Amino acid sequence: MMRALWLCLGCLMLALGVIGAFLPVMPTTIFLILAVACFSRSSPRLEKWLLDSPTYGPSLRAWREQGAVSRKGKAYACVGMAAGYVLFYWSAHPSLALAIGVGIFFLASAAYVVSRPSPKIDGSAGTRPGE
């Protein structure tokens, strides 16, 4: 029963990640990180499939093994959060209190992302661990 629940949750996270790949204001990687975590409890085959993905696998492995985010990933995340905030402010016309609250949330989220280490490179092979 629990395995099926983890599998369904993993599929939902994967679907949200795919949607995020096409919508500029919706994140992708966080949903794929959650999908990998769910699949690790339900489907080793799907977990391996995501971790071996040429597009997202290196980022997912860096997060899993080192808690790391690449400089490019940090930049995209911060630009995406800034764009999301501008879109929110422009379209919702929030009250001052709500605008400040959402702004603080985005700033705290950006600070967390920026504070993550960059992936360490394995000096012997010139590749990142897990590649």
PDB file of C-alpha atoms in Angstrom:
ATOM      1  CA  MET A   1       0.000   0.000   0.000  1.00  0.00           C
ATOM      2  CA  MET A   2       2.715   2.505   0.971  1.00  0.00           C
ATOM      3  CA  ARG A   3       4.786   1.578  -2.057  1.00  0.00           C
ATOM      4  CA  ALA A   4       1.837   2.374  -4.337  1.00  0.00           C
ATOM      5  CA  LEU A   5       1.320   5.695  -2.564  1.00  0.00           C
ATOM      6  CA  TRP A   6       5.005   6.624  -3.028  1.00  0.00           C
ATOM      7  CA  LEU A   7       4.774   5.599  -6.691  1.00  0.00           C
ATOM      8  CA  CYS A   8       1.691   7.767  -7.296  1.00  0.00           C
ATOM      9  CA  LEU A   9       3.294  10.694  -5.483  1.00  0.00           C
ATOM     10  CA  GLY A  10       6.473  10.224  -7.532  1.00  0.00           C
ATOM     11  CA  CYS A  11       4.479  10.234 -10.763  1.00  0.00           C
ATOM     12  CA  LEU A  12       2.678  13.414  -9.663  1.00  0.00           C
ATOM     13  CA  MET A  13       6.006  15.104  -8.871  1.00  0.00           C
ATOM     14  CA  LEU A  14       7.395  13.962 -12.220  1.00  0.00           C
ATOM     15  CA  ALA A  15       4.354  15.382 -14.032  1.00  0.00           C
ATOM     16  CA  LEU A  16       4.729  18.707 -12.218  1.00  0.00           C
ATOM     17  CA  GLY A  17       8.425  18.744 -13.126  1.00  0.00           C
ATOM     18  CA  VAL A  18       7.607  18.174 -16.803  1.00  0.00           C
ATOM     19  CA  ILE A  19       5.047  20.977 -16.695  1.00  0.00           C
ATOM     20  CA  GLY A  20       7.668  23.190 -15.051  1.00  0.00           C
ATOM     21  CA  ALA A  21      10.053  22.544 -17.920  1.00  0.00           C
ATOM     22  CA  PHE A  22       7.615  24.338 -20.226  1.00  0.00           C
ATOM     23  CA  LEU A  23       6.222  27.044 -17.929  1.00  0.00           C
ATOM     24  CA  PRO A  24       8.745  29.745 -17.062  1.00  0.00           C
ATOM     25  CA  VAL A  25       7.327  30.557 -13.619  1.00  0.00           C
ATOM     26  CA  MET A  26       7.055  26.966 -12.385  1.00  0.00           C
ATOM     27  CA  PRO A  27      10.120  25.145 -11.064  1.00  0.00           C
ATOM     28  CA  THR A  28      11.314  21.868 -12.540  1.00  0.00           C
ATOM     29  CA  THR A  29      14.242  20.580 -10.523  1.00  0.00           C
ATOM     30  CA  ILE A  30      12.585  20.642  -7.092  1.00  0.00           C
ATOM     31  CA  PHE A  31       9.755  18.471  -8.388  1.00  0.00           C
ATOM     32  CA  LEU A  32      12.258  16.073  -9.962  1.00  0.00           C
ATOM     33  CA  ILE A  33      14.195  15.924  -6.672  1.00  0.00           C
ATOM     34  CA  LEU A  34      10.949  15.007  -4.932  1.00  0.00           C
ATOM     35  CA  ALA A  35      10.134  12.470  -7.658  1.00  0.00           C
ATOM     36  CA  VAL A  36      13.521  10.767  -7.191  1.00  0.00           C
ATOM     37  CA  ALA A  37      12.921  10.637  -3.424  1.00  0.00           C
ATOM     38  CA  CYS A  38       9.483   9.076  -3.942  1.00  0.00           C
ATOM     39  CA  PHE A  39      10.761   6.621  -6.545  1.00  0.00           C
ATOM     40  CA  SER A  40      13.589   5.572  -4.196  1.00  0.00           C
ATOM     41  CA  ARG A  41      10.842   4.226  -1.930  1.00  0.00           C
ATOM     42  CA  SER A  42       8.718   2.670  -4.666  1.00  0.00           C
ATOM     43  CA  SER A  43      10.434   2.064  -8.008  1.00  0.00           C
ATOM     44  CA  PRO A  44      14.209   1.647  -8.291  1.00  0.00           C
ATOM     45  CA  ARG A  45      13.796   1.485 -12.081  1.00  0.00           C
ATOM     46  CA  LEU A  46      12.170   4.934 -12.284  1.00  0.00           C
ATOM     47  CA  GLU A  47      14.652   6.318  -9.753  1.00  0.00           C
ATOM     48  CA  LYS A  48      17.544   5.095 -11.915  1.00  0.00           C
ATOM     49  CA  TRP A  49      15.871   6.431 -15.057  1.00  0.00           C
ATOM     50  CA  LEU A  50      15.713   9.946 -13.583  1.00  0.00           C
ATOM     51  CA  LEU A  51      19.226   9.818 -12.118  1.00  0.00           C
ATOM     52  CA  ASP A  52      20.605   8.640 -15.483  1.00  0.00           C
ATOM     53  CA  SER A  53      18.774  11.342 -17.461  1.00  0.00           C
ATOM     54  CA  PRO A  54      21.284  13.258 -19.607  1.00  0.00           C
ATOM     55  CA  THR A  55      19.403  16.504 -18.972  1.00  0.00           C
ATOM     56  CA  TYR A  56      18.511  16.373 -15.277  1.00  0.00           C
ATOM     57  CA  GLY A  57      20.571  13.470 -13.940  1.00  0.00           C
ATOM     58  CA  PRO A  58      23.742  15.431 -13.120  1.00  0.00           C
ATOM     59  CA  SER A  59      21.793  18.046 -11.142  1.00  0.00           C
ATOM     60  CA  LEU A  60      19.776  15.410  -9.318  1.00  0.00           C
ATOM     61  CA  ARG A  61      22.882  13.397  -8.422  1.00  0.00           C
ATOM     62  CA  ALA A  62      24.749  16.522  -7.259  1.00  0.00           C
ATOM     63  CA  TRP A  63      21.843  17.381  -4.969  1.00  0.00           C
ATOM     64  CA  ARG A  64      21.513  13.849  -3.652  1.00  0.00           C
ATOM     65  CA  GLU A  65      25.235  13.253  -3.073  1.00  0.00           C
ATOM     66  CA  GLN A  66      26.420  16.713  -2.030  1.00  0.00           C
ATOM     67  CA  GLY A  67      23.387  18.943  -1.463  1.00  0.00           C
ATOM     68  CA  ALA A  68      24.932  21.010  -4.254  1.00  0.00           C
ATOM     69  CA  VAL A  69      23.496  23.343  -6.885  1.00  0.00           C
ATOM     70  CA  SER A  70      25.521  24.479  -9.890  1.00  0.00           C
ATOM     71  CA  ARG A  71      26.236  28.170 -10.420  1.00  0.00           C
ATOM     72  CA  LYS A  72      24.097  28.053 -13.549  1.00  0.00           C
ATOM     73  CA  GLY A  73      21.276  26.441 -11.565  1.00  0.00           C
ATOM     74  CA  LYS A  74      21.542  29.098  -8.870  1.00  0.00           C
ATOM     75  CA  ALA A  75      21.407  31.857 -11.477  1.00  0.00           C
ATOM     76  CA  TYR A  76      18.379  30.333 -13.224  1.00  0.00           C
ATOM     77  CA  ALA A  77      16.607  29.807  -9.903  1.00  0.00           C
ATOM     78  CA  CYS A  78      17.162  33.408  -8.808  1.00  0.00           C
ATOM     79  CA  VAL A  79      16.120  34.829 -12.183  1.00  0.00           C
ATOM     80  CA  GLY A  80      13.044  32.581 -12.156  1.00  0.00           C
ATOM     81  CA  MET A  81      12.092  33.694  -8.651  1.00  0.00           C
ATOM     82  CA  ALA A  82      12.565  37.356  -9.574  1.00  0.00           C
ATOM     83  CA  ALA A  83      10.459  36.906 -12.709  1.00  0.00           C
ATOM     84  CA  GLY A  84       7.828  35.053 -10.702  1.00  0.00           C
ATOM     85  CA  TYR A  85       7.671  37.866  -8.174  1.00  0.00           C
ATOM     86  CA  VAL A  86       7.364  40.524 -10.891  1.00  0.00           C
ATOM     87  CA  LEU A  87       4.606  38.514 -12.578  1.00  0.00           C
ATOM     88  CA  PHE A  88       2.828  38.062  -9.236  1.00  0.00           C
ATOM     89  CA  TYR A  89       3.086  41.766  -8.407  1.00  0.00           C
ATOM     90  CA  TRP A  90       2.015  42.863 -11.872  1.00  0.00           C
ATOM     91  CA  SER A  91      -0.931  40.482 -12.225  1.00  0.00           C
ATOM     92  CA  ALA A  92      -2.273  40.261  -8.659  1.00  0.00           C
ATOM     93  CA  HIS A  93      -1.869  43.896  -7.546  1.00  0.00           C
ATOM     94  CA  PRO A  94      -1.343  42.693  -3.960  1.00  0.00           C
ATOM     95  CA  SER A  95      -1.674  44.769  -0.839  1.00  0.00           C
ATOM     96  CA  LEU A  96       1.556  46.161   0.551  1.00  0.00           C
ATOM     97  CA  ALA A  97       1.614  43.574   3.350  1.00  0.00           C
ATOM     98  CA  LEU A  98       1.126  40.666   0.932  1.00  0.00           C
ATOM     99  CA  ALA A  99       3.723  42.030  -1.501  1.00  0.00           C
ATOM    100  CA  ILE A 100       6.248  42.329   1.333  1.00  0.00           C
ATOM    101  CA  GLY A 101       5.409  38.861   2.678  1.00  0.00           C
ATOM    102  CA  VAL A 102       5.782  37.197  -0.709  1.00  0.00           C
ATOM    103  CA  GLY A 103       8.948  39.209  -1.363  1.00  0.00           C
ATOM    104  CA  ILE A 104      10.471  38.002   1.916  1.00  0.00           C
ATOM    105  CA  PHE A 105       9.564  34.416   1.015  1.00  0.00           C
ATOM    106  CA  PHE A 106      11.248  34.742  -2.387  1.00  0.00           C
ATOM    107  CA  LEU A 107      14.325  36.397  -0.875  1.00  0.00           C
ATOM    108  CA  ALA A 108      14.626  33.661   1.757  1.00  0.00           C
ATOM    109  CA  SER A 109      14.233  31.002  -0.933  1.00  0.00           C
ATOM    110  CA  ALA A 110      16.874  32.660  -3.117  1.00  0.00           C
ATOM    111  CA  ALA A 111      19.230  32.959  -0.136  1.00  0.00           C
ATOM    112  CA  TYR A 112      18.832  29.241   0.552  1.00  0.00           C
ATOM    113  CA  VAL A 113      19.560  28.304  -3.068  1.00  0.00           C
ATOM    114  CA  VAL A 114      22.573  30.609  -3.275  1.00  0.00           C
ATOM    115  CA  SER A 115      23.940  29.256   0.033  1.00  0.00           C
ATOM    116  CA  ARG A 116      24.096  25.683  -1.303  1.00  0.00           C
ATOM    117  CA  PRO A 117      27.592  24.545  -2.279  1.00  0.00           C
ATOM    118  CA  SER A 118      28.578  24.163  -5.911  1.00  0.00           C
ATOM    119  CA  PRO A 119      29.189  20.560  -7.045  1.00  0.00           C
ATOM    120  CA  LYS A 120      32.702  19.379  -6.288  1.00  0.00           C
ATOM    121  CA  ILE A 121      34.676  18.075  -9.245  1.00  0.00           C
ATOM    122  CA  ASP A 122      36.554  14.797  -8.880  1.00  0.00           C
ATOM    123  CA  GLY A 123      40.138  15.853  -9.639  1.00  0.00           C
ATOM    124  CA  SER A 124      41.319  12.407 -10.737  1.00  0.00           C
ATOM    125  CA  ALA A 125      38.928  12.054 -13.649  1.00  0.00           C
ATOM    126  CA  GLY A 126      37.846  15.653 -14.209  1.00  0.00           C
ATOM    127  CA  THR A 127      34.211  14.683 -13.745  1.00  0.00           C
ATOM    128  CA  ARG A 128      31.655  15.286 -11.081  1.00  0.00           C
ATOM    129  CA  PRO A 129      31.077  12.405  -8.673  1.00  0.00           C
ATOM    130  CA  GLY A 130      28.407  10.028  -9.904  1.00  0.00           C
ATOM    131  CA  GLU A 131      28.918  10.831 -13.589  1.00  0.00           C
TER     132      GLU A 131
END
